[in-house]
Tab-separated table of C-alpha atoms in Angstrom:
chain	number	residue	atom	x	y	z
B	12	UNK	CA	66.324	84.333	97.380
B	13	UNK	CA	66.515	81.515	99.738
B	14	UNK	CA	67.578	81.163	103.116
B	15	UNK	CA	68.598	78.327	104.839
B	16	UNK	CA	67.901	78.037	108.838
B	17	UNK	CA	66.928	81.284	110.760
B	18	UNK	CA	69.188	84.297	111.893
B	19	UNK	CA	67.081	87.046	112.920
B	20	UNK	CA	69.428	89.634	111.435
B	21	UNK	CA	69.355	88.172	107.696
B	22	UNK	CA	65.784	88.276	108.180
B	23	UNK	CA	65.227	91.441	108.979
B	24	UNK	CA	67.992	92.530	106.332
B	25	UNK	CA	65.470	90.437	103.425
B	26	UNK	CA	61.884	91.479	105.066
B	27	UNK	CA	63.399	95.248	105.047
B	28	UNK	CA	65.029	94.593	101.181
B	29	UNK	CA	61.201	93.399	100.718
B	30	UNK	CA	59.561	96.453	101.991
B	31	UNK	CA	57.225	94.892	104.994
B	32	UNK	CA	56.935	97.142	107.900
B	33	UNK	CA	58.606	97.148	111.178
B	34	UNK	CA	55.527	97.244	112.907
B	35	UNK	CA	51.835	96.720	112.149
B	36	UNK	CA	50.597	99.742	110.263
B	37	UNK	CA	46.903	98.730	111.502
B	38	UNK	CA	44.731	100.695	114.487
B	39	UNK	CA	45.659	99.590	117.056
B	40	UNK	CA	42.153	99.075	118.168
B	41	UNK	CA	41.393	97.046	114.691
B	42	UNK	CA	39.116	93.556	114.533
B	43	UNK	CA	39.162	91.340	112.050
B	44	UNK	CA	35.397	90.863	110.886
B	45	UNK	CA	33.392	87.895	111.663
B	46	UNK	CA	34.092	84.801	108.981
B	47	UNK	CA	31.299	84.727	106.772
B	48	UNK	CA	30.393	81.779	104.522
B	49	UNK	CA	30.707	82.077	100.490
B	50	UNK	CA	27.421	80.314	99.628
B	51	UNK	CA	24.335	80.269	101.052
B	52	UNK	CA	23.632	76.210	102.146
B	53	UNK	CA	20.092	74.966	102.379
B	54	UNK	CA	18.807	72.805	105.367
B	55	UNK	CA	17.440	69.797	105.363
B	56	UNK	CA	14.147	71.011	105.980
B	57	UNK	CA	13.992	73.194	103.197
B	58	UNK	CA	15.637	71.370	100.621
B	59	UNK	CA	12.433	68.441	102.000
B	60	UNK	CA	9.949	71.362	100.528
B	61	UNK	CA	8.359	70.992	96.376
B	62	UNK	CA	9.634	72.498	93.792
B	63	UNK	CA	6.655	74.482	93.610
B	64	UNK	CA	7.025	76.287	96.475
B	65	UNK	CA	10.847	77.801	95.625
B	66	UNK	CA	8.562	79.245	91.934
B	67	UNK	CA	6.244	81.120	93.955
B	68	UNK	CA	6.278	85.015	92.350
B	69	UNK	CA	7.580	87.127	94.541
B	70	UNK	CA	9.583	85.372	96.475
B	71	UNK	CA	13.196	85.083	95.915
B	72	UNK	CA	15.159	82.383	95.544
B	73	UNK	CA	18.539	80.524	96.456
B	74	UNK	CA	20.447	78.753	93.652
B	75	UNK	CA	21.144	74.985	94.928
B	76	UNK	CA	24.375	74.187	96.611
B	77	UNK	CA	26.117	71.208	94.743
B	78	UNK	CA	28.188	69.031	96.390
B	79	UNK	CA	32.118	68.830	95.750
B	80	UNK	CA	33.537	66.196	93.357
B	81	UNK	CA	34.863	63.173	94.634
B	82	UNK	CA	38.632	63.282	95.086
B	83	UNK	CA	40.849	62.007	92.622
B	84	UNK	CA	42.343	58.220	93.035
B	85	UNK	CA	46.020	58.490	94.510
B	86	UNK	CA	48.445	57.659	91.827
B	87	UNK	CA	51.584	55.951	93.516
B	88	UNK	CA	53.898	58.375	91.457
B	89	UNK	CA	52.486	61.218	93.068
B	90	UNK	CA	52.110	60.639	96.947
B	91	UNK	CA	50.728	64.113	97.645
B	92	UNK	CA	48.022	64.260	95.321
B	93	UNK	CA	49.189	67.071	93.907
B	94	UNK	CA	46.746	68.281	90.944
B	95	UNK	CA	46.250	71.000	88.412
């Protein structure tokens, strides 16, 4: 459903219908971990090194980090950019 404006009682009535808790059901001495990155991104001194030297046996390693497609030219019919 959708509510319009904010009354604190209708909201509690809907985040109750909803079933979140009244209060945080986490320790109370609880820490979020440390943010930790989802690839592993070369430096510029490494990615300066041969070839060669990333195929030496033994020695694992890292697939290459490619970079992120250009963004998409803004269409004046869509002003958010919105795409799927």
């Amino acid at each position: 459903q959708q509510l319009k404006g904010f009354s604190d009682v209708e909201w509690t009535q809907y985040l109750d219908a909803a079933g979140y808790a009244k209060t945080s059901q986490l320790p109370s001495n609880y820490r979020q971990p440390p943010a930790t990155p989802l690839v592993a991104v070369k430096r510029a001194d490494e990615a300066a090194r041969p070839a060669a030297a990333a195929t030496t046996p033994g020695v694992a390693s890292t697939p290459a980090v490619t970079a992120a497609p250009a963004p998409a030219p803004r269409n004046t019919s869509n002003p958010a950019g919105i795409r799927f």
